[in-house]
Tab-separated table of C-alpha atoms in Angstrom:
chain	number	residue	atom	x	y	z
A	1	UNK	CA	23.616	6.200	50.512
A	2	UNK	CA	21.973	9.125	48.709
A	3	UNK	CA	18.174	9.145	48.521
A	4	UNK	CA	16.450	9.215	45.162
A	5	UNK	CA	14.982	12.636	44.580
A	6	UNK	CA	11.185	12.369	44.692
A	7	UNK	CA	9.396	13.830	41.686
A	8	UNK	CA	6.430	16.064	42.565
A	9	UNK	CA	3.001	15.720	41.020
A	10	UNK	CA	3.515	19.049	39.318
A	11	UNK	CA	6.705	17.816	37.721
A	12	UNK	CA	4.945	14.776	36.496
A	13	UNK	CA	2.143	16.824	35.035
A	14	UNK	CA	4.618	19.148	33.272
A	15	UNK	CA	6.551	16.096	31.922
A	16	UNK	CA	3.318	14.484	30.712
A	17	UNK	CA	2.106	17.610	28.966
A	18	UNK	CA	5.551	18.078	27.380
A	19	UNK	CA	5.325	14.517	26.083
A	20	UNK	CA	1.861	15.306	24.724
A	21	UNK	CA	3.100	18.458	22.929
A	22	UNK	CA	5.966	16.437	21.331
A	23	UNK	CA	3.688	13.675	20.253
A	24	UNK	CA	1.107	16.028	18.974
A	25	UNK	CA	3.730	17.723	16.809
A	26	UNK	CA	4.707	14.330	15.430
A	27	UNK	CA	1.016	13.706	14.677
A	28	UNK	CA	0.883	17.028	12.787
A	29	UNK	CA	3.889	16.097	10.684
A	30	UNK	CA	2.396	12.726	9.799
A	31	UNK	CA	-1.028	14.226	9.042
A	32	UNK	CA	0.674	16.496	6.441
A	33	UNK	CA	1.806	13.296	4.707
A	34	UNK	CA	-1.746	12.019	5.199
A	35	UNK	CA	-2.600	9.017	2.959
A	36	UNK	CA	0.397	9.644	0.584
A	37	UNK	CA	2.531	6.727	1.778
A	38	UNK	CA	-0.396	4.412	1.419
A	39	UNK	CA	-1.285	5.835	-1.954
A	40	UNK	CA	2.372	5.397	-3.152
A	41	UNK	CA	2.358	1.785	-1.848
A	42	UNK	CA	-0.995	0.952	-3.588
A	43	UNK	CA	0.244	2.496	-6.872
A	44	UNK	CA	3.461	0.519	-6.660
A	45	UNK	CA	1.509	-2.703	-6.280
A	46	UNK	CA	-0.863	-1.741	-9.029
A	47	UNK	CA	2.084	-0.998	-11.391
A	48	UNK	CA	3.787	-4.269	-10.405
A	49	UNK	CA	0.514	-6.105	-11.111
A	50	UNK	CA	0.140	-4.463	-14.527
A	51	UNK	CA	3.742	-5.369	-15.420
A	52	UNK	CA	3.150	-8.997	-14.405
A	53	UNK	CA	0.043	-9.051	-16.516
A	54	UNK	CA	1.931	-7.643	-19.530
A	55	UNK	CA	4.651	-10.323	-19.085
A	56	UNK	CA	1.983	-13.043	-18.991
A	57	UNK	CA	0.278	-11.642	-22.086
A	58	UNK	CA	3.570	-11.537	-23.988
A	59	UNK	CA	4.386	-15.119	-22.917
A	60	UNK	CA	0.898	-16.054	-24.147
A	61	UNK	CA	1.588	-14.500	-27.523
A	62	UNK	CA	4.843	-16.395	-27.836
A	63	UNK	CA	3.056	-19.690	-26.992
A	64	UNK	CA	0.413	-18.966	-29.639
A	65	UNK	CA	3.139	-18.111	-32.222
A	66	UNK	CA	4.768	-21.524	-31.402
A	67	UNK	CA	1.364	-23.268	-31.847
A	68	UNK	CA	0.893	-21.535	-35.302
A	69	UNK	CA	4.313	-22.702	-36.373
A	70	UNK	CA	3.479	-26.261	-35.249
A	71	UNK	CA	0.202	-26.198	-37.148
A	72	UNK	CA	1.917	-24.898	-40.299
A	73	UNK	CA	4.482	-27.749	-40.017
A	74	UNK	CA	1.578	-30.150	-39.587
A	75	UNK	CA	0.023	-28.833	-42.812
A	76	UNK	CA	3.278	-29.212	-44.753
A	77	UNK	CA	3.632	-32.760	-43.482
A	78	UNK	CA	-0.014	-33.470	-44.475
A	79	UNK	CA	0.555	-32.019	-47.945
A	80	UNK	CA	3.654	-34.217	-48.285
A	81	UNK	CA	1.741	-37.294	-47.333
A	82	UNK	CA	-1.126	-36.410	-49.728
A	83	UNK	CA	1.425	-36.167	-52.503
A	84	UNK	CA	2.957	-39.419	-51.448
A	85	UNK	CA	-0.335	-41.228	-51.296
A	86	UNK	CA	-1.482	-39.766	-54.569
A	87	UNK	CA	1.688	-41.138	-56.254
A	88	UNK	CA	1.108	-44.541	-54.641
A	89	UNK	CA	-2.413	-44.634	-55.996
A	90	UNK	CA	-0.952	-44.671	-59.478
A	91	UNK	CA	0.694	-47.948	-58.800
A	92	UNK	CA	-1.959	-49.886	-56.836
A	93	UNK	CA	-2.960	-53.328	-57.927
A	94	UNK	CA	-6.551	-53.475	-56.593
A	95	UNK	CA	-9.504	-51.252	-55.385
A	96	UNK	CA	-8.924	-52.107	-51.758
A	97	UNK	CA	-5.447	-50.512	-51.794
A	98	UNK	CA	-6.789	-47.574	-53.779
A	99	UNK	CA	-9.599	-46.954	-51.353
A	100	UNK	CA	-7.268	-47.295	-48.400
A	101	UNK	CA	-4.972	-44.611	-49.869
A	102	UNK	CA	-8.015	-42.421	-50.674
A	103	UNK	CA	-9.045	-42.579	-46.990
A	104	UNK	CA	-5.479	-41.613	-45.978
A	105	UNK	CA	-5.569	-38.644	-48.333
A	106	UNK	CA	-9.023	-37.574	-47.009
A	107	UNK	CA	-7.777	-37.873	-43.432
A	108	UNK	CA	-4.727	-35.643	-44.226
A	109	UNK	CA	-7.055	-33.149	-46.015
A	110	UNK	CA	-9.194	-33.018	-42.801
A	111	UNK	CA	-6.052	-32.535	-40.792
A	112	UNK	CA	-5.043	-29.548	-43.004
A	113	UNK	CA	-8.593	-28.110	-42.657
A	114	UNK	CA	-8.520	-28.506	-38.905
A	115	UNK	CA	-4.956	-26.996	-38.670
A	116	UNK	CA	-5.987	-24.019	-40.848
A	117	UNK	CA	-9.078	-23.462	-38.611
A	118	UNK	CA	-6.781	-23.544	-35.524
A	119	UNK	CA	-4.425	-21.091	-37.207
A	120	UNK	CA	-7.319	-18.674	-37.874
A	121	UNK	CA	-8.491	-18.980	-34.239
A	122	UNK	CA	-4.881	-18.410	-33.030
A	123	UNK	CA	-4.559	-15.317	-35.181
A	124	UNK	CA	-7.899	-14.010	-33.758
A	125	UNK	CA	-6.592	-14.646	-30.256
A	126	UNK	CA	-3.333	-12.750	-31.167
A	127	UNK	CA	-5.380	-9.718	-32.333
A	128	UNK	CA	-7.441	-9.788	-29.128
A	129	UNK	CA	-4.387	-10.101	-26.954
A	130	UNK	CA	-2.582	-7.333	-28.758
A	131	UNK	CA	-5.580	-5.071	-28.166
A	132	UNK	CA	-5.471	-6.022	-24.423
A	133	UNK	CA	-1.725	-5.439	-24.328
A	134	UNK	CA	-2.073	-1.971	-25.921
A	135	UNK	CA	-4.800	-1.013	-23.386
A	136	UNK	CA	-2.699	-2.432	-20.488
A	137	UNK	CA	0.364	-0.568	-21.627
A	138	UNK	CA	-1.516	2.702	-21.878
A	139	UNK	CA	-3.080	2.193	-18.418
A	140	UNK	CA	0.350	1.123	-17.024
A	141	UNK	CA	1.980	4.302	-18.479
A	142	UNK	CA	-0.705	6.457	-16.882
A	143	UNK	CA	-0.256	4.697	-13.492
A	144	UNK	CA	3.522	4.956	-13.674
A	145	UNK	CA	3.208	8.652	-14.352
A	146	UNK	CA	0.832	9.088	-11.475
A	147	UNK	CA	3.166	6.976	-9.245
A	148	UNK	CA	6.143	9.239	-10.188
A	149	UNK	CA	4.128	12.393	-9.273
A	150	UNK	CA	2.978	10.956	-5.990
A	151	UNK	CA	6.493	9.732	-5.149
A	152	UNK	CA	7.942	13.212	-5.840
A	153	UNK	CA	5.210	14.762	-3.705
A	154	UNK	CA	5.960	12.334	-0.856
A	155	UNK	CA	9.727	12.822	-1.169
A	156	UNK	CA	9.313	16.593	-1.034
A	157	UNK	CA	7.344	16.321	2.214
A	158	UNK	CA	9.743	13.794	3.679
A	159	UNK	CA	12.723	15.946	2.868
A	160	UNK	CA	11.142	18.812	4.696
A	161	UNK	CA	9.975	16.821	7.781
A	162	UNK	CA	11.972	13.700	8.128
A	163	UNK	CA	14.847	15.296	10.128
A	164	UNK	CA	12.414	17.065	12.488
A	165	UNK	CA	10.248	13.922	12.924
A	166	UNK	CA	13.272	11.782	13.781
A	167	UNK	CA	14.419	14.380	16.306
A	168	UNK	CA	10.988	14.538	17.861
A	169	UNK	CA	10.677	10.786	18.118
A	170	UNK	CA	14.000	10.733	19.975
A	171	UNK	CA	12.698	13.526	22.242
A	172	UNK	CA	9.511	11.622	22.859
A	173	UNK	CA	11.501	8.581	24.038
A	174	UNK	CA	13.752	10.826	26.130
A	175	UNK	CA	10.767	12.446	27.918
A	176	UNK	CA	9.076	9.038	28.537
A	177	UNK	CA	12.119	8.130	30.590
A	178	UNK	CA	11.395	11.106	32.854
A	179	UNK	CA	7.952	9.716	33.701
A	180	UNK	CA	7.202	6.564	35.660
A	181	UNK	CA	6.193	3.583	33.600
A	182	UNK	CA	2.596	3.315	34.835
A	183	UNK	CA	1.894	6.854	33.808
A	184	UNK	CA	3.446	6.362	30.344
A	185	UNK	CA	1.264	3.274	29.909
A	186	UNK	CA	-1.847	5.191	30.998
A	187	UNK	CA	-0.927	8.042	28.681
A	188	UNK	CA	-0.581	5.676	25.688
A	189	UNK	CA	-3.744	3.872	26.512
A	190	UNK	CA	-5.694	7.224	26.545
A	191	UNK	CA	-4.021	8.340	23.324
A	192	UNK	CA	-5.062	5.156	21.605
A	193	UNK	CA	-8.660	5.522	22.802
A	194	UNK	CA	-9.282	9.118	21.732
A	195	UNK	CA	-9.676	10.345	18.092
A	196	UNK	CA	-7.202	13.223	18.174
A	197	UNK	CA	-4.507	11.600	20.157
A	198	UNK	CA	-4.842	14.109	23.075
A	199	UNK	CA	-4.242	12.243	26.301
A	200	UNK	CA	-3.149	15.310	28.381
A	201	UNK	CA	-5.300	18.460	27.966
A	202	UNK	CA	-5.675	21.843	29.646
A	203	UNK	CA	-8.831	23.304	31.069
A	204	UNK	CA	-10.116	25.924	28.651
A	205	UNK	CA	-12.963	28.208	29.588
A	206	UNK	CA	-13.922	25.877	32.405
A	207	UNK	CA	-14.088	22.863	30.178
A	208	UNK	CA	-11.864	19.898	29.359
A	209	UNK	CA	-9.828	20.581	26.216
A	210	UNK	CA	-10.621	18.018	23.520
A	211	UNK	CA	-13.947	16.897	24.991
A	212	UNK	CA	-15.390	20.314	26.039
A	213	UNK	CA	-17.337	18.898	29.017
A	214	UNK	CA	-17.606	21.471	31.824
A	215	UNK	CA	-15.405	20.865	34.853
A	216	UNK	CA	-16.975	21.707	38.226
A	217	UNK	CA	-15.247	24.714	39.992
A	218	UNK	CA	-14.137	22.530	42.945
A	219	UNK	CA	-12.378	20.112	40.498
A	220	UNK	CA	-10.791	23.034	38.612
A	221	UNK	CA	-9.272	24.252	41.927
A	222	UNK	CA	-7.833	20.857	42.605
A	223	UNK	CA	-6.297	20.727	39.127
A	224	UNK	CA	-4.873	24.237	39.622
A	225	UNK	CA	-3.327	23.150	42.948
A	226	UNK	CA	-1.235	20.461	40.984
A	227	UNK	CA	-1.326	18.182	44.069
A	228	UNK	CA	-2.668	15.110	42.337
A	229	UNK	CA	-3.308	13.779	38.788
A	230	UNK	CA	-6.936	14.194	37.796
A	231	UNK	CA	-8.636	12.774	34.807
A	232	UNK	CA	-11.738	13.913	32.966
A	233	UNK	CA	-14.574	11.659	34.008
A	234	UNK	CA	-16.092	11.820	30.450
A	235	UNK	CA	-13.052	11.166	28.246
A	236	UNK	CA	-10.493	9.786	30.675
A	237	UNK	CA	-7.944	12.492	29.606
A	238	UNK	CA	-5.434	13.691	32.132
A	239	UNK	CA	-6.150	17.374	33.015
A	240	UNK	CA	-3.737	20.237	33.602
A	241	UNK	CA	-4.434	23.861	34.396
A	242	UNK	CA	-4.314	26.499	31.696
A	243	UNK	CA	-1.342	28.368	33.183
A	244	UNK	CA	0.865	25.212	33.336
A	245	UNK	CA	-0.175	24.372	29.793
A	246	UNK	CA	0.738	27.841	28.600
A	247	UNK	CA	4.131	27.714	30.231
A	248	UNK	CA	4.991	24.350	28.807
A	249	UNK	CA	3.767	25.325	25.333
A	250	UNK	CA	6.103	28.319	25.320
A	251	UNK	CA	8.961	26.193	26.471
A	252	UNK	CA	8.337	23.495	23.903
A	253	UNK	CA	7.890	25.962	21.065
A	254	UNK	CA	11.467	27.149	21.721
A	255	UNK	CA	12.671	23.641	21.586
A	256	UNK	CA	10.797	22.865	18.335
A	257	UNK	CA	12.404	25.836	16.688
A	258	UNK	CA	15.848	24.428	17.469
A	259	UNK	CA	15.125	21.004	15.889
């Protein structure tokens, strides 16, 4: 039975740094988009909210129009009753009947006054709502225009970078398979805990890249020997020597150009 080929520490370090370069490139692409996807989403929600508000306002206007029609019908009915009661007063046989009809007429007159008052109030509400509708429409038009601009801006960026990003994500998954699971987990944990997402960094001018804390000469020599995986005691980042980093950068740059 063939023995599984053992992966050296140097090979692990190269694979980890390659993974870092790929993921950093993905980070760069996403940083170009910046807050645009969130802006577009927020604008879409805002426009949807404004459209819902316009629908409710229009429904409210329709309801008020119905109420005005009902009040006008009530006025016509009251007028008909007044006419009826007035005619009946001409044929009454005593004061009690006459007074009773007079009270009915007065009640219908009050109903007319109240209905006319309500109609005036409804018409005032219509004017107010129409003003709100006009302002909402103007605001909605401005937001829709801004949304259209932001969408076109986002689409332009996506059309330029989507293919490369997808290829890089696939490469990232491919390279993770070359590294043992515990190291991949450690790599992701470090990436999550540092601001710039740099989990694997080279030594630059005697200091840890990304944190810039000086590395003791003895530790630098151990890193350069590539015999074990060493982390920066200040930031927790995995450290590689500058020569290895340069070699892997040149290799990955060639790969990026082909994507």
